[in-house]
mmCIF file of C-alpha atoms and ligand atoms in Angstrom:
data_model
loop_
_atom_site.group_PDB
_atom_site.id
_atom_site.type_symbol
_atom_site.label_atom_id
_atom_site.label_comp_id
_atom_site.label_asym_id
_atom_site.label_seq_id
_atom_site.Cartn_x
_atom_site.Cartn_y
_atom_site.Cartn_z
ATOM 1 C CA MET A 155 33.734 -21.791 -3.143
ATOM 2 C CA MET A 156 35.549 -22.523 0.125
ATOM 3 C CA ASP A 157 37.515 -19.889 2.001
ATOM 4 C CA TYR A 158 40.385 -19.948 4.477
ATOM 5 C CA ILE A 159 38.154 -20.041 7.567
ATOM 6 C CA GLN A 160 36.113 -22.990 6.306
ATOM 7 C CA ILE A 161 39.245 -24.984 5.593
ATOM 8 C CA PHE A 162 41.386 -24.050 8.581
ATOM 9 C CA ASN A 163 38.800 -23.044 11.253
ATOM 10 C CA ALA A 164 40.558 -19.764 12.021
ATOM 11 C CA ALA A 165 41.109 -16.406 10.376
ATOM 12 C CA PRO A 166 44.276 -15.884 8.304
ATOM 13 C CA ASP A 167 46.982 -13.472 9.466
ATOM 14 C CA VAL A 168 47.792 -11.998 6.049
ATOM 15 C CA GLU A 169 46.553 -11.925 2.467
ATOM 16 C CA ALA A 170 48.550 -11.181 -0.657
ATOM 17 C CA SER A 171 48.028 -11.391 -4.376
ATOM 18 C CA ALA A 172 49.913 -11.257 -7.672
ATOM 19 C CA PRO A 173 48.760 -11.039 -11.298
ATOM 20 C CA GLY A 174 49.181 -13.271 -14.313
ATOM 21 C CA ARG A 175 50.981 -11.798 -17.322
ATOM 22 C CA VAL A 176 51.041 -11.699 -21.082
ATOM 23 C CA ASN A 177 54.128 -10.964 -23.157
ATOM 24 C CA LEU A 178 53.469 -8.222 -25.729
ATOM 25 C CA LEU A 179 56.788 -8.398 -27.580
ATOM 26 C CA GLY A 180 60.075 -10.229 -27.158
ATOM 27 C CA GLU A 181 59.293 -13.913 -27.678
ATOM 28 C CA HIS A 182 62.002 -16.572 -27.302
ATOM 29 C CA THR A 183 64.436 -13.817 -26.405
ATOM 30 C CA ASP A 184 64.719 -14.451 -22.661
ATOM 31 C CA TYR A 185 66.972 -17.504 -22.914
ATOM 32 C CA ASN A 186 69.153 -15.510 -25.309
ATOM 33 C CA ASP A 187 69.826 -12.875 -22.607
ATOM 34 C CA GLY A 188 67.541 -10.560 -24.585
ATOM 35 C CA PHE A 189 64.690 -8.137 -24.071
ATOM 36 C CA VAL A 190 61.052 -8.812 -23.206
ATOM 37 C CA LEU A 191 57.973 -6.642 -22.817
ATOM 38 C CA PRO A 192 55.227 -8.175 -20.677
ATOM 39 C CA THR A 193 52.241 -6.558 -19.001
ATOM 40 C CA ALA A 194 50.123 -7.782 -16.107
ATOM 41 C CA ILE A 195 46.595 -9.047 -16.789
ATOM 42 C CA PRO A 196 43.596 -8.316 -14.546
ATOM 43 C CA GLN A 197 43.375 -11.921 -13.326
ATOM 44 C CA HIS A 198 45.398 -12.654 -10.201
ATOM 45 C CA THR A 199 46.187 -15.251 -7.586
ATOM 46 C CA THR A 200 45.441 -14.592 -3.931
ATOM 47 C CA VAL A 201 46.903 -16.395 -0.951
ATOM 48 C CA ALA A 202 45.740 -16.209 2.647
ATOM 49 C CA ILE A 203 48.293 -17.335 5.218
ATOM 50 C CA GLY A 204 48.141 -18.132 8.923
ATOM 51 C CA ARG A 205 50.144 -20.185 11.369
ATOM 52 C CA SER A 206 49.524 -23.895 11.429
ATOM 53 C CA PRO A 207 48.251 -25.241 14.790
ATOM 54 C CA ASN A 208 50.671 -28.192 14.519
ATOM 55 C CA ASP A 209 54.128 -28.902 13.112
ATOM 56 C CA ARG A 210 52.923 -29.433 9.538
ATOM 57 C CA HIS A 211 52.318 -27.090 6.604
ATOM 58 C CA HIS A 212 48.796 -27.280 5.166
ATOM 59 C CA PHE A 213 48.242 -26.000 1.608
ATOM 60 C CA TYR A 214 44.802 -25.757 0.034
ATOM 61 C CA SER A 215 43.933 -24.763 -3.543
ATOM 62 C CA ALA A 216 40.347 -23.615 -4.030
ATOM 63 C CA ASN A 217 40.765 -24.011 -7.793
ATOM 64 C CA LEU A 218 41.747 -27.656 -7.516
ATOM 65 C CA GLU A 219 39.754 -28.305 -4.317
ATOM 66 C CA GLU A 220 42.817 -30.104 -3.096
ATOM 67 C CA GLN A 221 44.728 -30.074 0.183
ATOM 68 C CA VAL A 222 48.313 -31.154 0.747
ATOM 69 C CA ASP A 223 49.942 -31.476 4.187
ATOM 70 C CA ILE A 224 53.689 -31.639 4.708
ATOM 71 C CA GLY A 225 55.580 -32.377 7.885
ATOM 72 C CA PRO A 226 59.043 -31.113 8.774
ATOM 73 C CA SER A 227 61.810 -33.007 6.962
ATOM 74 C CA GLU A 228 59.333 -34.616 4.560
ATOM 75 C CA SER A 229 60.418 -34.585 0.913
ATOM 76 C CA THR A 230 59.036 -32.134 -1.645
ATOM 77 C CA PRO A 231 55.392 -32.764 -2.535
ATOM 78 C CA THR A 232 54.035 -33.202 -6.052
ATOM 79 C CA GLY A 233 51.379 -31.169 -7.902
ATOM 80 C CA PHE A 234 50.521 -27.582 -7.006
ATOM 81 C CA ALA A 235 52.067 -27.847 -3.546
ATOM 82 C CA ARG A 236 55.535 -27.964 -5.136
ATOM 83 C CA TYR A 237 55.210 -24.306 -6.049
ATOM 84 C CA VAL A 238 54.078 -23.211 -2.578
ATOM 85 C CA ASP A 239 56.452 -25.477 -0.694
ATOM 86 C CA GLY A 240 59.213 -24.475 -3.133
ATOM 87 C CA CYS A 241 58.796 -20.832 -2.124
ATOM 88 C CA ILE A 242 59.144 -21.772 1.544
ATOM 89 C CA ARG A 243 62.214 -23.878 0.827
ATOM 90 C CA VAL A 244 64.061 -21.239 -1.187
ATOM 91 C CA LEU A 245 63.490 -18.799 1.676
ATOM 92 C CA GLU A 246 64.861 -21.359 4.126
ATOM 93 C CA GLN A 247 67.866 -21.883 1.849
ATOM 94 C CA SER A 248 68.622 -18.178 2.074
ATOM 95 C CA GLY A 249 68.569 -18.351 5.861
ATOM 96 C CA HIS A 250 65.016 -17.416 6.808
ATOM 97 C CA LYS A 251 63.199 -19.421 9.437
ATOM 98 C CA ILE A 252 59.654 -20.320 8.356
ATOM 99 C CA PRO A 253 57.157 -21.638 10.933
ATOM 100 C CA PRO A 254 54.538 -24.289 10.013
ATOM 101 C CA LEU A 255 51.831 -22.550 7.971
ATOM 102 C CA ASN A 256 48.310 -22.817 6.629
ATOM 103 C CA ILE A 257 48.169 -21.434 3.092
ATOM 104 C CA PHE A 258 44.925 -21.002 1.158
ATOM 105 C CA VAL A 259 45.255 -20.382 -2.598
ATOM 106 C CA ASN A 260 42.628 -19.031 -4.951
ATOM 107 C CA SER A 261 43.141 -17.712 -8.472
ATOM 108 C CA SER A 262 41.337 -16.165 -11.401
ATOM 109 C CA VAL A 263 44.358 -16.691 -13.680
ATOM 110 C CA PRO A 264 43.594 -19.505 -16.159
ATOM 111 C CA ILE A 265 45.823 -22.402 -15.082
ATOM 112 C CA GLY A 266 48.147 -23.818 -17.725
ATOM 113 C CA SER A 267 47.097 -21.407 -20.496
ATOM 114 C CA GLY A 268 50.389 -19.566 -20.775
ATOM 115 C CA LEU A 269 49.322 -16.570 -18.695
ATOM 116 C CA SER A 270 51.676 -17.643 -15.948
ATOM 117 C CA SER A 271 49.486 -18.906 -13.151
ATOM 118 C CA SER A 272 52.614 -20.585 -11.791
ATOM 119 C CA ALA A 273 54.522 -17.299 -11.369
ATOM 120 C CA ALA A 274 51.413 -15.608 -9.950
ATOM 121 C CA LEU A 275 51.222 -18.392 -7.355
ATOM 122 C CA GLU A 276 54.903 -18.040 -6.462
ATOM 123 C CA VAL A 277 54.877 -14.248 -6.257
ATOM 124 C CA ALA A 278 51.632 -14.164 -4.249
ATOM 125 C CA THR A 279 53.017 -16.776 -1.840
ATOM 126 C CA LEU A 280 56.310 -14.923 -1.407
ATOM 127 C CA ARG A 281 54.520 -11.595 -0.916
ATOM 128 C CA GLY A 282 52.346 -13.210 1.731
ATOM 129 C CA LEU A 283 55.366 -14.668 3.507
ATOM 130 C CA ARG A 284 57.152 -11.315 3.300
ATOM 131 C CA SER A 285 54.339 -9.541 5.089
ATOM 132 C CA LEU A 286 53.610 -12.316 7.612
ATOM 133 C CA LEU A 287 57.251 -12.637 8.672
ATOM 134 C CA ASN A 288 58.427 -9.073 7.976
ATOM 135 C CA LEU A 289 61.065 -10.307 5.545
ATOM 136 C CA ASN A 290 63.350 -7.770 3.961
ATOM 137 C CA LEU A 291 62.808 -8.667 0.287
ATOM 138 C CA ASP A 292 62.362 -6.267 -2.620
ATOM 139 C CA ASP A 293 60.230 -7.080 -5.652
ATOM 140 C CA VAL A 294 63.188 -8.178 -7.785
ATOM 141 C CA LYS A 295 64.331 -10.550 -5.042
ATOM 142 C CA ILE A 296 60.789 -11.945 -4.857
ATOM 143 C CA ALA A 297 60.878 -12.626 -8.603
ATOM 144 C CA GLN A 298 64.271 -14.331 -8.315
ATOM 145 C CA LEU A 299 63.135 -16.503 -5.412
ATOM 146 C CA GLY A 300 59.974 -17.455 -7.321
ATOM 147 C CA GLN A 301 62.070 -18.441 -10.331
ATOM 148 C CA GLN A 302 64.350 -20.526 -8.092
ATOM 149 C CA ALA A 303 61.311 -22.240 -6.560
ATOM 150 C CA GLU A 304 60.015 -23.128 -10.031
ATOM 151 C CA ILE A 305 63.388 -24.385 -11.268
ATOM 152 C CA GLN A 306 64.420 -26.312 -8.167
ATOM 153 C CA TYR A 307 61.090 -27.647 -6.927
ATOM 154 C CA ALA A 308 58.710 -27.705 -9.902
ATOM 155 C CA GLY A 309 61.464 -28.865 -12.267
ATOM 156 C CA VAL A 310 60.731 -26.189 -14.891
ATOM 157 C CA SER A 311 63.899 -24.586 -16.276
ATOM 158 C CA CYS A 312 62.250 -21.198 -16.792
ATOM 159 C CA GLY A 313 63.751 -17.760 -17.380
ATOM 160 C CA ILE A 314 62.992 -14.747 -15.180
ATOM 161 C CA LEU A 315 60.307 -13.224 -17.447
ATOM 162 C CA ASP A 316 57.205 -14.626 -15.750
ATOM 163 C CA GLN A 317 58.189 -13.872 -12.189
ATOM 164 C CA MET A 318 59.506 -10.373 -12.987
ATOM 165 C CA ALA A 319 56.278 -9.565 -14.809
ATOM 166 C CA SER A 320 54.094 -10.824 -11.969
ATOM 167 C CA SER A 321 56.202 -9.057 -9.352
ATOM 168 C CA LEU A 322 56.842 -5.729 -11.116
ATOM 169 C CA ALA A 323 54.233 -5.120 -13.816
ATOM 170 C CA ASP A 324 50.714 -3.782 -13.529
ATOM 171 C CA THR A 325 47.831 -3.743 -15.967
ATOM 172 C CA GLU A 326 48.276 -0.072 -16.878
ATOM 173 C CA HIS A 327 51.916 -0.343 -17.947
ATOM 174 C CA MET A 328 54.329 -2.457 -19.937
ATOM 175 C CA LEU A 329 57.484 -3.744 -18.291
ATOM 176 C CA PHE A 330 60.570 -3.431 -20.471
ATOM 177 C CA LEU A 331 63.078 -5.923 -19.109
ATOM 178 C CA ASP A 332 66.670 -6.665 -20.031
ATOM 179 C CA THR A 333 66.858 -10.306 -18.971
ATOM 180 C CA ARG A 334 70.677 -10.208 -18.733
ATOM 181 C CA THR A 335 71.126 -7.208 -16.475
ATOM 182 C CA LEU A 336 67.578 -7.067 -15.063
ATOM 183 C CA ASP A 337 67.568 -3.376 -16.018
ATOM 184 C CA ARG A 338 63.965 -2.424 -16.487
ATOM 185 C CA LYS A 339 61.653 0.390 -17.350
ATOM 186 C CA ILE A 340 57.980 0.792 -16.615
ATOM 187 C CA LEU A 341 56.436 2.181 -19.807
ATOM 188 C CA PRO A 342 52.963 3.563 -20.369
ATOM 189 C CA PHE A 343 50.708 1.657 -22.729
ATOM 190 C CA PRO A 344 50.605 3.072 -26.257
ATOM 191 C CA GLU A 345 48.029 5.823 -26.117
ATOM 192 C CA GLY A 346 44.446 4.819 -26.884
ATOM 193 C CA ALA A 347 45.098 1.083 -26.747
ATOM 194 C CA GLU A 348 44.262 -1.977 -24.675
ATOM 195 C CA ILE A 349 44.918 -5.677 -25.037
ATOM 196 C CA VAL A 350 42.935 -8.742 -25.984
ATOM 197 C CA VAL A 351 44.118 -12.298 -25.371
ATOM 198 C CA ILE A 352 42.425 -15.292 -26.971
ATOM 199 C CA ASP A 353 43.363 -18.910 -26.418
ATOM 200 C CA SER A 354 43.561 -20.880 -29.655
ATOM 201 C CA GLY A 355 42.253 -24.055 -28.043
ATOM 202 C CA VAL A 356 45.250 -25.889 -29.475
ATOM 203 C CA ALA A 357 47.246 -27.645 -26.739
ATOM 204 C CA ARG A 358 50.960 -26.890 -26.726
ATOM 205 C CA SER A 359 51.781 -30.517 -27.403
ATOM 206 C CA LEU A 360 55.174 -30.159 -29.085
ATOM 207 C CA ALA A 361 56.090 -27.174 -26.968
ATOM 208 C CA SER A 362 58.775 -28.708 -24.767
ATOM 209 C CA SER A 363 60.657 -30.669 -27.445
ATOM 210 C CA GLY A 364 60.428 -27.757 -29.888
ATOM 211 C CA TYR A 365 61.534 -25.364 -27.152
ATOM 212 C CA ASN A 366 64.606 -27.394 -26.276
ATOM 213 C CA GLN A 367 65.533 -27.704 -29.947
ATOM 214 C CA ARG A 368 65.234 -23.928 -30.497
ATOM 215 C CA ARG A 369 67.325 -23.274 -27.416
ATOM 216 C CA ALA A 370 70.058 -25.545 -28.723
ATOM 217 C CA GLU A 371 69.942 -23.872 -32.163
ATOM 218 C CA CYS A 372 70.328 -20.444 -30.572
ATOM 219 C CA GLU A 373 73.278 -21.620 -28.498
ATOM 220 C CA GLU A 374 74.862 -22.997 -31.659
ATOM 221 C CA ALA A 375 74.361 -19.669 -33.465
ATOM 222 C CA ALA A 376 75.889 -17.755 -30.549
ATOM 223 C CA ARG A 377 78.839 -20.170 -30.551
ATOM 224 C CA GLN A 378 79.398 -19.604 -34.269
ATOM 225 C CA PHE A 379 79.343 -15.845 -33.734
ATOM 226 C CA GLY A 380 81.705 -16.225 -30.797
ATOM 227 C CA VAL A 381 79.401 -14.365 -28.402
ATOM 228 C CA LYS A 382 77.956 -15.318 -25.034
ATOM 229 C CA ALA A 383 74.368 -15.094 -26.246
ATOM 230 C CA LEU A 384 72.451 -13.894 -29.324
ATOM 231 C CA ARG A 385 71.611 -10.749 -27.420
ATOM 232 C CA ASP A 386 75.172 -9.646 -28.203
ATOM 233 C CA VAL A 387 74.379 -9.421 -31.938
ATOM 234 C CA SER A 388 72.248 -6.569 -33.258
ATOM 235 C CA ASN A 389 72.654 -6.672 -37.035
ATOM 236 C CA PRO A 390 70.399 -9.370 -38.538
ATOM 237 C CA GLN A 391 72.424 -9.377 -41.781
ATOM 238 C CA VAL A 392 75.316 -11.186 -40.143
ATOM 239 C CA THR A 393 73.136 -14.296 -39.991
ATOM 240 C CA ASP A 394 73.491 -14.689 -43.775
ATOM 241 C CA SER A 395 76.690 -16.645 -43.240
ATOM 242 C CA LEU A 396 74.986 -19.329 -41.146
ATOM 243 C CA PRO A 397 73.431 -22.541 -42.486
ATOM 244 C CA ASP A 398 69.669 -23.068 -42.157
ATOM 245 C CA PRO A 399 67.831 -23.511 -39.883
ATOM 246 C CA ILE A 400 70.326 -21.828 -37.481
ATOM 247 C CA ARG A 401 70.302 -18.763 -39.754
ATOM 248 C CA LYS A 402 66.556 -18.277 -39.458
ATOM 249 C CA ARG A 403 66.478 -18.950 -35.718
ATOM 250 C CA ALA A 404 69.202 -16.378 -35.078
ATOM 251 C CA ARG A 405 67.518 -13.857 -37.359
ATOM 252 C CA HIS A 406 64.295 -14.141 -35.375
ATOM 253 C CA VAL A 407 66.027 -13.522 -32.058
ATOM 254 C CA ILE A 408 68.039 -10.567 -33.369
ATOM 255 C CA THR A 409 65.111 -8.864 -35.105
ATOM 256 C CA GLU A 410 62.836 -9.580 -32.139
ATOM 257 C CA ASN A 411 65.275 -7.934 -29.720
ATOM 258 C CA ASN A 412 65.420 -4.934 -32.058
ATOM 259 C CA ARG A 413 61.630 -4.715 -32.086
ATOM 260 C CA VAL A 414 61.495 -4.608 -28.290
ATOM 261 C CA LEU A 415 64.182 -1.904 -28.195
ATOM 262 C CA LYS A 416 62.157 0.253 -30.617
ATOM 263 C CA VAL A 417 59.422 0.511 -28.000
ATOM 264 C CA LEU A 418 61.788 2.447 -25.728
ATOM 265 C CA ASP A 419 61.499 5.398 -28.137
ATOM 266 C CA GLY A 420 57.876 5.840 -27.072
ATOM 267 C CA ILE A 421 55.796 4.749 -30.050
ATOM 268 C CA SER A 422 52.214 5.051 -31.183
ATOM 269 C CA ALA A 423 49.695 2.215 -30.995
ATOM 270 C CA GLU A 424 49.888 1.934 -34.806
ATOM 271 C CA THR A 425 53.659 1.434 -34.774
ATOM 272 C CA PHE A 426 53.426 -0.928 -31.835
ATOM 273 C CA GLY A 427 50.851 -2.970 -33.754
ATOM 274 C CA GLU A 428 53.154 -3.185 -36.772
ATOM 275 C CA LEU A 429 55.920 -4.520 -34.532
ATOM 276 C CA MET A 430 53.539 -7.172 -33.190
ATOM 277 C CA ASN A 431 52.588 -8.217 -36.728
ATOM 278 C CA ALA A 432 56.249 -8.409 -37.712
ATOM 279 C CA SER A 433 56.945 -10.433 -34.577
ATOM 280 C CA HIS A 434 54.299 -12.956 -35.563
ATOM 281 C CA ALA A 435 55.659 -13.277 -39.108
ATOM 282 C CA SER A 436 59.124 -13.840 -37.683
ATOM 283 C CA LEU A 437 57.883 -16.461 -35.190
ATOM 284 C CA ARG A 438 55.998 -18.188 -37.999
ATOM 285 C CA ASP A 439 58.577 -18.078 -40.796
ATOM 286 C CA ASP A 440 61.977 -17.841 -39.107
ATOM 287 C CA TYR A 441 61.452 -19.408 -35.715
ATOM 288 C CA GLU A 442 58.787 -21.845 -36.972
ATOM 289 C CA VAL A 443 56.885 -22.094 -33.696
ATOM 290 C CA SER A 444 53.419 -21.227 -35.006
ATOM 291 C CA VAL A 445 50.739 -23.711 -36.069
ATOM 292 C CA PRO A 446 47.934 -23.221 -38.647
ATOM 293 C CA ALA A 447 45.281 -22.475 -36.003
ATOM 294 C CA LEU A 448 47.417 -19.706 -34.447
ATOM 295 C CA ASP A 449 48.089 -18.227 -37.893
ATOM 296 C CA GLN A 450 44.356 -18.231 -38.621
ATOM 297 C CA LEU A 451 43.493 -16.576 -35.324
ATOM 298 C CA VAL A 452 46.203 -13.945 -35.768
ATOM 299 C CA ASP A 453 45.071 -13.353 -39.345
ATOM 300 C CA ILE A 454 41.472 -12.824 -38.232
ATOM 301 C CA LEU A 455 42.526 -10.398 -35.511
ATOM 302 C CA GLN A 456 44.893 -8.457 -37.777
ATOM 303 C CA ASN A 457 42.038 -7.960 -40.238
ATOM 304 C CA THR A 458 39.484 -6.852 -37.648
ATOM 305 C CA PRO A 459 38.837 -3.068 -37.621
ATOM 306 C CA GLY A 460 40.145 -1.490 -34.424
ATOM 307 C CA VAL A 461 43.085 -3.924 -34.122
ATOM 308 C CA PHE A 462 46.548 -2.321 -34.255
ATOM 309 C CA GLY A 463 48.389 -5.645 -34.380
ATOM 310 C CA ALA A 464 48.324 -9.263 -33.238
ATOM 311 C CA ARG A 465 50.725 -12.143 -32.673
ATOM 312 C CA LEU A 466 51.044 -15.487 -30.984
ATOM 313 C CA THR A 467 52.252 -15.104 -27.417
ATOM 314 C CA GLY A 468 54.208 -17.581 -25.324
ATOM 315 C CA ALA A 469 56.365 -20.392 -26.626
ATOM 316 C CA GLY A 470 54.041 -21.226 -29.531
ATOM 317 C CA PHE A 471 53.052 -24.669 -30.925
ATOM 318 C CA GLY A 472 49.557 -23.761 -29.683
ATOM 319 C CA GLY A 473 48.453 -21.562 -26.801
ATOM 320 C CA ALA A 474 47.245 -17.990 -27.039
ATOM 321 C CA CYS A 475 47.331 -14.870 -29.229
ATOM 322 C CA VAL A 476 47.585 -11.298 -28.007
ATOM 323 C CA ALA A 477 46.288 -8.254 -29.864
ATOM 324 C CA LEU A 478 46.635 -4.530 -29.269
ATOM 325 C CA VAL A 479 43.281 -2.901 -29.945
ATOM 326 C CA ARG A 480 41.549 0.470 -29.698
ATOM 327 C CA LEU A 481 40.807 1.456 -26.099
ATOM 328 C CA GLY A 482 37.282 0.516 -25.048
ATOM 329 C CA GLU A 483 36.802 -1.925 -27.921
ATOM 330 C CA GLY A 484 38.517 -4.990 -26.477
ATOM 331 C CA LYS A 485 35.346 -6.824 -25.565
ATOM 332 C CA THR A 486 33.633 -6.348 -28.926
ATOM 333 C CA ILE A 487 36.762 -7.133 -30.908
ATOM 334 C CA ALA A 488 37.503 -10.269 -28.886
ATOM 335 C CA GLN A 489 33.972 -11.569 -29.384
ATOM 336 C CA LYS A 490 33.965 -10.754 -33.077
ATOM 337 C CA GLY A 491 37.338 -12.412 -33.603
ATOM 338 C CA LEU A 492 36.365 -15.483 -31.615
ATOM 339 C CA THR A 493 33.134 -15.938 -33.579
ATOM 340 C CA GLN A 494 35.053 -15.903 -36.854
ATOM 341 C CA TYR A 495 37.661 -18.269 -35.450
ATOM 342 C CA ASN A 496 34.958 -20.672 -34.266
ATOM 343 C CA GLN A 497 33.411 -20.623 -37.744
ATOM 344 C CA LEU A 498 36.640 -22.223 -39.003
ATOM 345 C CA GLY A 499 35.885 -25.180 -36.743
ATOM 346 C CA HIS A 500 38.110 -24.214 -33.804
ATOM 347 C CA LYS A 501 37.203 -23.828 -30.155
ATOM 348 C CA GLY A 502 38.899 -20.708 -28.813
ATOM 349 C CA LEU A 503 38.448 -18.938 -25.512
ATOM 350 C CA ILE A 504 38.661 -15.255 -24.600
ATOM 351 C CA LEU A 505 41.171 -14.870 -21.771
ATOM 352 C CA VAL A 506 41.437 -11.067 -21.679
ATOM 353 C CA GLY A 507 38.977 -8.721 -23.360
HETATM 354 P P1 LIG B 662 50.970 -21.379 -16.585
HETATM 355 O O1 LIG B 662 51.986 -20.802 -15.658
HETATM 356 O O2 LIG B 662 51.147 -20.903 -17.983
HETATM 357 O O3 LIG B 662 49.568 -21.200 -16.112
HETATM 358 P P2 LIG B 662 52.332 -23.789 -15.825
HETATM 359 O O4 LIG B 662 52.293 -25.183 -16.349
HETATM 360 O O5 LIG B 662 53.629 -23.091 -15.767
HETATM 361 O O6 LIG B 662 51.242 -22.950 -16.653
HETATM 362 O O7 LIG B 662 51.762 -23.783 -14.335
HETATM 363 C C1 LIG B 662 50.546 -24.391 -14.024
HETATM 364 C C2 LIG B 662 50.669 -25.151 -12.690
HETATM 365 O O8 LIG B 662 50.783 -24.192 -11.613
HETATM 366 C C3 LIG B 662 49.445 -25.960 -12.358
HETATM 367 O O9 LIG B 662 49.517 -27.261 -12.911
HETATM 368 C C4 LIG B 662 49.496 -25.998 -10.847
HETATM 369 O O10 LIG B 662 50.379 -27.009 -10.393
HETATM 370 C C5 LIG B 662 50.096 -24.657 -10.481
HETATM 371 N N1 LIG B 662 49.069 -23.658 -10.139
HETATM 372 C C6 LIG B 662 48.962 -22.416 -10.624
HETATM 373 N N2 LIG B 662 47.921 -21.762 -10.078
HETATM 374 C C7 LIG B 662 47.339 -22.608 -9.209
HETATM 375 C C8 LIG B 662 46.209 -22.546 -8.329
HETATM 376 N N3 LIG B 662 45.469 -21.438 -8.233
HETATM 377 N N4 LIG B 662 45.901 -23.633 -7.600
HETATM 378 C C9 LIG B 662 46.659 -24.735 -7.692
HETATM 379 N N5 LIG B 662 47.720 -24.862 -8.495
HETATM 380 C C10 LIG B 662 48.069 -23.826 -9.248
HETATM 381 MG MG1 LIG B 663 54.098 -21.100 -15.775
#
């Protein structure tokens, strides 16, 4: 594995890192101005930054073994460099002067698995730039700039969840976030619990078309209720007047927001697990973003002793499952669950546990 000195023939000036994340509750709520509850995972992205010896930026990813060089006034690059260059450009847009830089990227966050390697890359880059250039940016501002970089330069119309989680969460706590107001609360993990994340091995092939369709259905439901977003509705019974599938979509968002809010009361691991199970049922039956493999994996986990609850995490249509399990048993439970899942003919992968 290469390091900064081997690539750039000098030592870096600063290093910074930021974690990946997994969302524990509050799925498909962020674009409805709702509530989410992510936590950071142990895997993180590290950047090392120094000044470039010439007038070009030089970005290197150790994961991709790829280098991209960009001169002043050249257009935005493609591939991973969009994220790094995007961070520099959003800072320039807000008036900061950024000198030509060498940036070395290395990450233990699985890339493209839904654990938000993209936000980890943005937040790590922005943290590195903050310390190199003494920029006056707080952690919320870093998250917002990272989101802007992803929207404007990577072309992903994402919410603020990923960047807020990477910038503000740690692995010992859950981050309660109101995505409308950005009000937040750092909450302790339910006592005696830890998390397991397993990738289903099913690619999220329909994810973007399904995602856009769900978004449109939610907007339609909000329009029919005469509210700005579904977050403004708290009683799921009012959805009875809507036609399907809008009715079911709205019911998922409303009940899901209510589940996240319950966590603020300070609940036990058992209760938290029940909320996760209910979340999965709602994502499967009302929001219809699960697939058979995810249901099987969740079912296996929910029936494994020591598991408080399990659900699909991320947009669905494939991707990963998260489970809350008894503290100290994550490794064993993950391996047990994966073995059973593999016996059904699937190829899963333990991401956390
Ligand atoms: P996720 O954020 O769930 O991992 P995304 O599709 O949002 O998936 O982001 C993945 C993209 O982020 C990669 O295709 C790559 O362009 C970029 N990326 C993230 N981490 C790295 C890294 N360590 N090295 C290079 N590119 C990275
Ligand atoms: Mg991402």
